[in-house]
CSV table of N, CA and C in Angstrom, one decimal:
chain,number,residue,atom,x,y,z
P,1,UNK,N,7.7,12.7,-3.3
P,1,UNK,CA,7.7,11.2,-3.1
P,1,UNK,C,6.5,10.6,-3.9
P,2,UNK,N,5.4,11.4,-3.7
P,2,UNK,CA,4.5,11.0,-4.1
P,2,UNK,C,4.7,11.1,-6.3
P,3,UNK,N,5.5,11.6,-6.5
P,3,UNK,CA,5.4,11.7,-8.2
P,3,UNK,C,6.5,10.5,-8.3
P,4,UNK,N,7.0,10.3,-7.7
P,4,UNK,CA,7.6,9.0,-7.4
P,4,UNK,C,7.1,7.3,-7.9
P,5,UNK,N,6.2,7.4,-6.7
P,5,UNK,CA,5.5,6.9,-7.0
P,5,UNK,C,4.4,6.5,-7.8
P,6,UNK,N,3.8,7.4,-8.3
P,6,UNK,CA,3.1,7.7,-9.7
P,6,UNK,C,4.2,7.3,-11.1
P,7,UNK,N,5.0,7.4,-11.0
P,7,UNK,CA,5.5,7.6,-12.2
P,7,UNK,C,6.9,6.4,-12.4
P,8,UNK,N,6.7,5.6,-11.3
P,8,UNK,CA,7.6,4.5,-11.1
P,8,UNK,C,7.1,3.0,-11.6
P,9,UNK,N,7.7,2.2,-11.8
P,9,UNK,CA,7.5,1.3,-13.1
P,9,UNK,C,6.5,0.1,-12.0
P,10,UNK,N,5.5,-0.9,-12.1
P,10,UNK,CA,5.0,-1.3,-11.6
P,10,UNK,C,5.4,-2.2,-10.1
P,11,UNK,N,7.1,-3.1,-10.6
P,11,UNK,CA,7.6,-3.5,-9.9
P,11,UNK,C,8.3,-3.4,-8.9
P,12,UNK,N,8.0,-2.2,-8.9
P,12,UNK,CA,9.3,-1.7,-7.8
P,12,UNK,C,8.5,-1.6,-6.4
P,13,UNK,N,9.5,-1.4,-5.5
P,13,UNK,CA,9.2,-1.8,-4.3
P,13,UNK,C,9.1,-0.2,-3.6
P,14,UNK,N,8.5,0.5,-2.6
P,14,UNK,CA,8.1,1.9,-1.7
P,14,UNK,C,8.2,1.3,-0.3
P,15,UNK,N,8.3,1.9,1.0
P,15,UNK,CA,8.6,2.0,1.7
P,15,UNK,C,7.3,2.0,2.5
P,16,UNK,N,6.4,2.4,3.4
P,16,UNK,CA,5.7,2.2,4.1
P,16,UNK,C,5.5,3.7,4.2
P,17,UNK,N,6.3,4.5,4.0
P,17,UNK,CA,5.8,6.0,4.4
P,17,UNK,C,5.6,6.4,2.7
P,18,UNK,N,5.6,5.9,2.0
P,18,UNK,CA,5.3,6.5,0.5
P,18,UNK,C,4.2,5.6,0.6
P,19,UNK,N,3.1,4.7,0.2
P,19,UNK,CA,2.7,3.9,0.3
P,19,UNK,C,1.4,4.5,1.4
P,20,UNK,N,1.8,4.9,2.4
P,20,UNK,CA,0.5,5.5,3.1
P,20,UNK,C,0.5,7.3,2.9
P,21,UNK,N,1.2,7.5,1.9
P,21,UNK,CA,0.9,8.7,1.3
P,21,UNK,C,0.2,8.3,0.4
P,22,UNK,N,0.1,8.2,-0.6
P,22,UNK,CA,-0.9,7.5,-1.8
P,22,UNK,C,-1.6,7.5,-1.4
P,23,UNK,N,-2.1,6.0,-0.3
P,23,UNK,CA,-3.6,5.4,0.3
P,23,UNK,C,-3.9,6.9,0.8
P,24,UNK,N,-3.2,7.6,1.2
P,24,UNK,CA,-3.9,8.6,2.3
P,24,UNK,C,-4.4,8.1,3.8
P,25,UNK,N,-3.6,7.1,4.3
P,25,UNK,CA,-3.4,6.7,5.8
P,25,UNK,C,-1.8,6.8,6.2
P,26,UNK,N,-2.2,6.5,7.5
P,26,UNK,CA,-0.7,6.8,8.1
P,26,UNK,C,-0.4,5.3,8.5
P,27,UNK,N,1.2,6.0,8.5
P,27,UNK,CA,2.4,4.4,8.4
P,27,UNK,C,1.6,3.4,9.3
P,28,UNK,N,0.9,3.7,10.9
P,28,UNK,CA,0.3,3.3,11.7
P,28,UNK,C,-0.5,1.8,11.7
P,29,UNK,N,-1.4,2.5,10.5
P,29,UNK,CA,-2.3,2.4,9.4
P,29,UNK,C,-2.1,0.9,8.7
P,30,UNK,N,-0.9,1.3,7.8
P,30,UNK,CA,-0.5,0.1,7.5
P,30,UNK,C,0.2,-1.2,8.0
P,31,UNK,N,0.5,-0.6,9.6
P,31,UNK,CA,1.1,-1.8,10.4
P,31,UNK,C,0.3,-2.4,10.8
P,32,UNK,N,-1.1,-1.6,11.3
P,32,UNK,CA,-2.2,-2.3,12.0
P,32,UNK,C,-3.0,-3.0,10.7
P,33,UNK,N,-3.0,-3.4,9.5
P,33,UNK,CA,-3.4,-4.0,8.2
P,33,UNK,C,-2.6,-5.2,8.6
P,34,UNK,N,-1.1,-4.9,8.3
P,34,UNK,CA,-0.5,-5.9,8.2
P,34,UNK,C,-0.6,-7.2,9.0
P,35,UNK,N,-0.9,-6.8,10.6
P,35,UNK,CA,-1.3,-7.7,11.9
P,35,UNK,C,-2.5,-7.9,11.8
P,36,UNK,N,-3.5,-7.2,11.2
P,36,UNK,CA,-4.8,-7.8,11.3
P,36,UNK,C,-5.5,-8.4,10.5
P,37,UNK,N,-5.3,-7.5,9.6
P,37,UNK,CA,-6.2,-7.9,7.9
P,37,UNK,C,-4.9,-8.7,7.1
P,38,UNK,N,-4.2,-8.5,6.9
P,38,UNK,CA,-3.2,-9.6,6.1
P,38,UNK,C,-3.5,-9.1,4.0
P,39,UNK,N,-4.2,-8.0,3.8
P,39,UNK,CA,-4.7,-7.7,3.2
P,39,UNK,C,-3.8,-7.0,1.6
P,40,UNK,N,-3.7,-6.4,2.1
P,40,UNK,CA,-2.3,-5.8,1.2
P,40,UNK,C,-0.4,-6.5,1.5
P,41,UNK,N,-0.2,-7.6,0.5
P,41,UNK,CA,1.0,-7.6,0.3
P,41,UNK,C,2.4,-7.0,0.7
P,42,UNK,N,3.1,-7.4,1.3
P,42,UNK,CA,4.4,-7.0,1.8
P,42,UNK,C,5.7,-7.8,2.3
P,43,UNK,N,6.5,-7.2,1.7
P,43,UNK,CA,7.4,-7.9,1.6
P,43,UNK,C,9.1,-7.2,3.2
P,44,UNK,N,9.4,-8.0,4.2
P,44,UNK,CA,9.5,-7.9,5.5
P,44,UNK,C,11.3,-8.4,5.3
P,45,UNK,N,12.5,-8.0,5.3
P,45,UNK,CA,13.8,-7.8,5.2
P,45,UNK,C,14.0,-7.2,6.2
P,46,UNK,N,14.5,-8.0,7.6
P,46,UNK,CA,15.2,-7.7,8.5
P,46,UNK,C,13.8,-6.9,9.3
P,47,UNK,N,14.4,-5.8,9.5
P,47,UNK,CA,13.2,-4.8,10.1
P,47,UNK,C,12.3,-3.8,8.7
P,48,UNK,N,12.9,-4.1,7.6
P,48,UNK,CA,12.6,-2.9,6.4
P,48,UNK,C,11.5,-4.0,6.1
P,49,UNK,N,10.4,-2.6,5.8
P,49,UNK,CA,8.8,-3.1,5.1
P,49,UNK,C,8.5,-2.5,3.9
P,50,UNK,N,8.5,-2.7,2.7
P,50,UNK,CA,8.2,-2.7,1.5
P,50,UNK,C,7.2,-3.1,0.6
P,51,UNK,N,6.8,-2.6,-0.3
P,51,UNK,CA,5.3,-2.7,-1.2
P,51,UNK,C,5.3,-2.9,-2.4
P,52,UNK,N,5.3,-3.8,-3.4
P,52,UNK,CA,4.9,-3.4,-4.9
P,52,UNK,C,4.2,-2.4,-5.1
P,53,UNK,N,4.1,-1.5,-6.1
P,53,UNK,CA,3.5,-0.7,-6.5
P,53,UNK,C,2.5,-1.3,-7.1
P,54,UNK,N,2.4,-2.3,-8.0
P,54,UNK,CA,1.3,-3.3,-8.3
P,54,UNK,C,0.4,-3.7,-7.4
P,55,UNK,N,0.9,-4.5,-6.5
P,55,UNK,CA,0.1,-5.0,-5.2
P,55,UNK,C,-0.5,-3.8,-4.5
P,56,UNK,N,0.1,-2.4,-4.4
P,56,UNK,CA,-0.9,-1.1,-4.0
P,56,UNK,C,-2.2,-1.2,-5.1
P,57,UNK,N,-1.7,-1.0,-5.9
P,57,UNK,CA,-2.7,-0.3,-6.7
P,57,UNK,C,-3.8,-1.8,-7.1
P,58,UNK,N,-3.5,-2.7,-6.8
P,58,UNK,CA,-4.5,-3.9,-7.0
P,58,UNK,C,-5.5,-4.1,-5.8
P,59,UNK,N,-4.9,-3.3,-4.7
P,59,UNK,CA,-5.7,-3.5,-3.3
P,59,UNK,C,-6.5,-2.4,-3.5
P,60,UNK,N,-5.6,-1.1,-3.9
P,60,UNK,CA,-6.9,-0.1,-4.5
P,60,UNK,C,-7.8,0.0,-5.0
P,61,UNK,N,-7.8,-1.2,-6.0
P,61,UNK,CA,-8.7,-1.6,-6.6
P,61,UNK,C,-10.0,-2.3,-6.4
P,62,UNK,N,-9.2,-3.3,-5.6
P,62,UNK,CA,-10.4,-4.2,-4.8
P,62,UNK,C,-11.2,-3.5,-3.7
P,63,UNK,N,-10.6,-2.6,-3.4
P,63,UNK,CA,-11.4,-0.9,-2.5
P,63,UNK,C,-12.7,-0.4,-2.9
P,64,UNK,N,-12.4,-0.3,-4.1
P,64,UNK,CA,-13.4,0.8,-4.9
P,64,UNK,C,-14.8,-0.1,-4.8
P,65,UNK,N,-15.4,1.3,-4.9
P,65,UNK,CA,-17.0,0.4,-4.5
P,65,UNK,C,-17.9,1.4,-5.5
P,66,UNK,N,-19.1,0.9,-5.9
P,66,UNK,CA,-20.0,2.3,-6.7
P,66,UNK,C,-21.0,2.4,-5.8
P,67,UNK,N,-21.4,2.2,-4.7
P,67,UNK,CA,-22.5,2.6,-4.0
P,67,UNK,C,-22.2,2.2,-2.4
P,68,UNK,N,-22.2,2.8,-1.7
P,68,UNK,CA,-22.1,2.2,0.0
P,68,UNK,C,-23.2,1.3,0.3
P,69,UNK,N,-24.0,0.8,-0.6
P,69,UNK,CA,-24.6,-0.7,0.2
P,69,UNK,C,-23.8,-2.0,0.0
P,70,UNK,N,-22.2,-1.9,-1.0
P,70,UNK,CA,-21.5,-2.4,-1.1
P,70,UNK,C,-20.8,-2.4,0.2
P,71,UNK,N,-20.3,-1.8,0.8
P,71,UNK,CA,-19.9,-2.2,2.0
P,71,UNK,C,-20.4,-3.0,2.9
């Protein structure tokens, strides 16, 4: 799943359990973002939760820090 992901075209949309494979958090993880932080993008069809792979990797971005007094 995970080469999947890596190797899939920017726009396409992952599922919540591929998505917190990457991040390396659980599905949990990203429900409790979604209710609280509002932070990473997602797109909500019926009960199905889904991700850009762009919008992953742009939040990963905004993540990255070069020193923990950034935090």
């Amino acid at each position: 799943l995970l080469d999947e992901f890596l190797n899939a075209h920017e726009e396409k949309n992952f599922p919540q359990e591929v998505v917190a494979l990457y991040l390396d958090c659980s599905p949990w993880t990203l429900a409790r973002m979604r209710c609280d932080q509002n932070t990473l993008p997602f797109t909500k069809i019926g009960k199905r939760i889904s991700y850009k792979k762009c919008d992953v990797l742009e939040y990963e971005k905004s993540r990255t820090v070069t020193c923990t007094a950034q935090l």
